[in-house]
């Protein structure tokens, strides 16, 4: 049998002969595709397929390693980086898209992040903890930064960073108001490409974007840059393409193409700029690096005095290319210091003669005295003033003006290296290697549009890696050289209990502008997609969250910088297991060392959950908002104490799921170390206690043992426990009641029979505790033994829940699974809860939130979210492994064909992918009302939003959240493999 490169399963046990097939009438084909879907979404199953041309010896070595299944230049770079032979990851897109108005830069007394460091200050004020820029790169500790600035001669400011609204300014919270796309990236960033659309003959509409959104209520849609018709109707904009190609690990070739989409020539100022992050203004003795021109050469800068192990040089080609023809052009060089312009901001003398916003003063204001005449400083730029000829819709490589640069360790570049064709061959080579790499990721043939969506999803995830620096102790107390000490009361605003946290790492961000900080549970989902292209980095992300300088000494994982003490769903055990299996089957590497290390740390986190979130010890958990923001009638993180306490169906479901994932890991490790059988028994038993507490009411009528399952509605609900002991369900039909489905696992006899100690204790427990009979389903597998289903629902309850999930008037949308049932629409059954002092409401809202809960910039009351949908599909396929053809449910509920659970998972997956693909009219549903985004010059570019309209599939929230929305890349990957499989090609490993 052959192993197909790129296949990554999750969980053991898929039956050889019970593999589903869809009839032609049931097949849910993808747009523009004739793919049959019988085995799609294999990300959720344990399926092992080998490539005929590359047979892999399945025997494990003593170290737990196997032969790599992929081979190519990018794969070789990944191996060299992982072995620390070459530092291919040193340079990457690690600049944030927004450093201003972040918690790290907030030193206010009251924690008003948005006001303390506004956008207007960013050009003139030094950052303490990070840097930002447009289309830029930096080293892995953000010592040396490189990006671009532009001026169209109409804007009031030099464009150095992306603009957006703060939380209070936006009618749905903070939001970037620019149009840009991440088009490509390899995991080592040996090749990268990005597109930014910048107005040319009209000013950037800063004031209008603010005013329009300020005038809108929360019931109205946001006003976006796409709504500014004078830019797009007249094609009054430039397409600016940024490309990077690594010649070697410390040699970056840079190519920038500016294409004027208008009908007449337009002036544009282009400034590639370099600067050092200011690390010298905070502590005594810190070294101050510098830039200087080399021998008066206006095309070469030298960077020295950094903590980099070598000097770096910036070289500009002595020409620019216009419409395919090269013309000599040398820039004016500008130098200043990365120091705050205190005179401008605060009316006090500056500490340095030249300051951070000097290039704005020189270029926009014409002030020659603003920059250093000595041509030295900690910030420098090459200033080009060009006229860009019109190119209209021309998409060829000859369109526009092209600039070429090198950032490297060589002090001199030979003239031959600037030959246009020779320089461009670097990019052609790296682009071809990137094509080969992604062809290896998804080797099967898929439609071009689908492959384009997948490639850009991977690109967005990889471009969103940022250098994140924060030392909470220093942040709270202030720095030795800080003249104005932080007000002492700020220690009590946020994160005062996290003084151990010390971060200086490259981390995967949910969205590099809207969420330029790590989020614990987002990171887990990022790791799933990352493992397909860079398992080392995926494992690193998960392990970092559990390291002692991240994880609290009490075992809690840090949530995010707004409040590290907030509680995110415990999904890291699931992610660790998935990444382990993905690497095994996609890359041929079985890293048990990683699995063992993270398992030990997750034991601490599990203990924290049990001790802190089950205060009564009845195996029913709390947790607060748990990442679902406004899904409840109340703010669950600030639950009104006068109402009692909340017993959460999702919190309990997440912990049941965690038990099973810890059990999976323990059983895997027990195959090589029998001592893990004991801890496997612990999680097996703990799961059954949780299952019984959640799903069944105590015979004694003890109010603390009231089931969270509602027999009247056939659904799981949160329960409110009043101070007098009475309980009542909060009948909100939402994801809260679907999350318990995620906790499911099939124990196969082939594996259990090998673990004698675990099997003996398991059988004793099942034989001696009567309550297990209502929590465990068993099936005799001929010739092997008993198969066991561990789940929070039995067959009857599963079918009852699915009748709602697959009802198009409830959860099932044309584009996936809604987060709240449409039964709560205003004209049907909106939910309300009345107290003497307030009435709380929940109403189905398919688009943005109408409340300010958690900033109002996300909504779990109707829209579709990829993260939870991904887990639901996975759960359905695990259920299918146990029930097979014995469970068939109408899909959709009202008149649809009866499908098995695998087929139902396929239907959901297909609907979700369709939101990104062009329909019969050439429209992508994700683009919503913006016909512009489906027009020439836009139609091949894709935005990956945070969440999606529950009725139309239109993108909402953060517009570049290729964090967990990058899961679409994994879904497409599995669709691509589906037609290649047959039942006999399913090799079951356990």
PDB file of N, CA and C in Angstrom, residues 37 63 81 189 263 340 423 483 485 493 541 603 702 721 763 808 817 874 915 969:
ATOM      1  N   UNK A  37     -17.473  12.784  -3.035  1.00  0.00           N
ATOM      2  CA  UNK A  37     -17.037  13.054  -1.671  1.00  0.00           C
ATOM      3  C   UNK A  37     -17.025  11.884  -0.703  1.00  0.00           C
ATOM      4  N   UNK A  63      14.002   5.782  18.491  1.00  0.00           N
ATOM      5  CA  UNK A  63      13.753   7.180  18.858  1.00  0.00           C
ATOM      6  C   UNK A  63      12.333   7.613  18.556  1.00  0.00           C
ATOM      7  N   UNK A  81      16.481  23.677   9.318  1.00  0.00           N
ATOM      8  CA  UNK A  81      16.105  24.600  10.391  1.00  0.00           C
ATOM      9  C   UNK A  81      15.829  23.834  11.682  1.00  0.00           C
ATOM     10  N   UNK A 189       9.562  30.915   4.874  1.00  0.00           N
ATOM     11  CA  UNK A 189       9.498  32.248   4.272  1.00  0.00           C
ATOM     12  C   UNK A 189      10.598  32.438   3.232  1.00  0.00           C
ATOM     13  N   UNK A 263      -6.360  55.630 -15.120  1.00  0.00           N
ATOM     14  CA  UNK A 263      -6.255  55.892 -16.559  1.00  0.00           C
ATOM     15  C   UNK A 263      -5.211  56.947 -16.894  1.00  0.00           C
ATOM     16  N   UNK A 340      11.071  59.187  20.342  1.00  0.00           N
ATOM     17  CA  UNK A 340       9.781  59.869  20.388  1.00  0.00           C
ATOM     18  C   UNK A 340       9.924  61.370  20.117  1.00  0.00           C
ATOM     19  N   UNK A 423      18.374  38.590 -11.279  1.00  0.00           N
ATOM     20  CA  UNK A 423      17.669  38.863 -10.022  1.00  0.00           C
ATOM     21  C   UNK A 423      16.308  38.171 -10.004  1.00  0.00           C
ATOM     22  N   UNK A 483      11.196  57.905  32.693  1.00  0.00           N
ATOM     23  CA  UNK A 483      11.167  59.097  33.536  1.00  0.00           C
ATOM     24  C   UNK A 483       9.851  59.223  34.294  1.00  0.00           C
ATOM     25  N   UNK A 485       7.130  57.149  35.923  1.00  0.00           N
ATOM     26  CA  UNK A 485       6.839  55.785  36.341  1.00  0.00           C
ATOM     27  C   UNK A 485       5.359  55.478  36.136  1.00  0.00           C
ATOM     28  N   UNK A 493      -5.339  46.663  37.463  1.00  0.00           N
ATOM     29  CA  UNK A 493      -6.275  46.733  36.337  1.00  0.00           C
ATOM     30  C   UNK A 493      -6.322  45.400  35.604  1.00  0.00           C
ATOM     31  N   UNK A 541       4.376  25.964  19.047  1.00  0.00           N
ATOM     32  CA  UNK A 541       3.306  26.828  19.526  1.00  0.00           C
ATOM     33  C   UNK A 541       2.571  26.205  20.705  1.00  0.00           C
ATOM     34  N   UNK A 603      -1.217  17.722  32.330  1.00  0.00           N
ATOM     35  CA  UNK A 603      -1.711  17.182  33.595  1.00  0.00           C
ATOM     36  C   UNK A 603      -1.896  18.302  34.615  1.00  0.00           C
ATOM     37  N   UNK A 702     -30.985  14.857  44.482  1.00  0.00           N
ATOM     38  CA  UNK A 702     -30.048  15.897  44.926  1.00  0.00           C
ATOM     39  C   UNK A 702     -29.976  16.983  43.855  1.00  0.00           C
ATOM     40  N   UNK A 721     -28.161  27.684  38.912  1.00  0.00           N
ATOM     41  CA  UNK A 721     -28.393  27.154  40.259  1.00  0.00           C
ATOM     42  C   UNK A 721     -28.598  28.333  41.202  1.00  0.00           C
ATOM     43  N   UNK A 763     -12.169  -3.173  32.927  1.00  0.00           N
ATOM     44  CA  UNK A 763     -13.215  -4.181  33.076  1.00  0.00           C
ATOM     45  C   UNK A 763     -13.726  -4.238  34.504  1.00  0.00           C
ATOM     46  N   UNK A 808     -32.745  22.995   8.617  1.00  0.00           N
ATOM     47  CA  UNK A 808     -32.359  24.257   7.987  1.00  0.00           C
ATOM     48  C   UNK A 808     -33.107  25.447   8.572  1.00  0.00           C
ATOM     49  N   UNK A 817     -22.728  25.300  10.001  1.00  0.00           N
ATOM     50  CA  UNK A 817     -23.527  25.156  11.217  1.00  0.00           C
ATOM     51  C   UNK A 817     -23.577  26.493  11.951  1.00  0.00           C
ATOM     52  N   UNK A 874     -15.563  16.398  13.025  1.00  0.00           N
ATOM     53  CA  UNK A 874     -14.700  15.340  13.547  1.00  0.00           C
ATOM     54  C   UNK A 874     -15.483  14.391  14.455  1.00  0.00           C
ATOM     55  N   UNK A 915     -18.469  28.506   0.790  1.00  0.00           N
ATOM     56  CA  UNK A 915     -18.528  29.945   1.049  1.00  0.00           C
ATOM     57  C   UNK A 915     -17.356  30.681   0.415  1.00  0.00           C
ATOM     58  N   UNK A 969      -8.107  25.299   4.563  1.00  0.00           N
ATOM     59  CA  UNK A 969      -7.042  24.670   3.776  1.00  0.00           C
ATOM     60  C   UNK A 969      -6.987  23.178   4.045  1.00  0.00           C
TER      61      UNK A 969
END
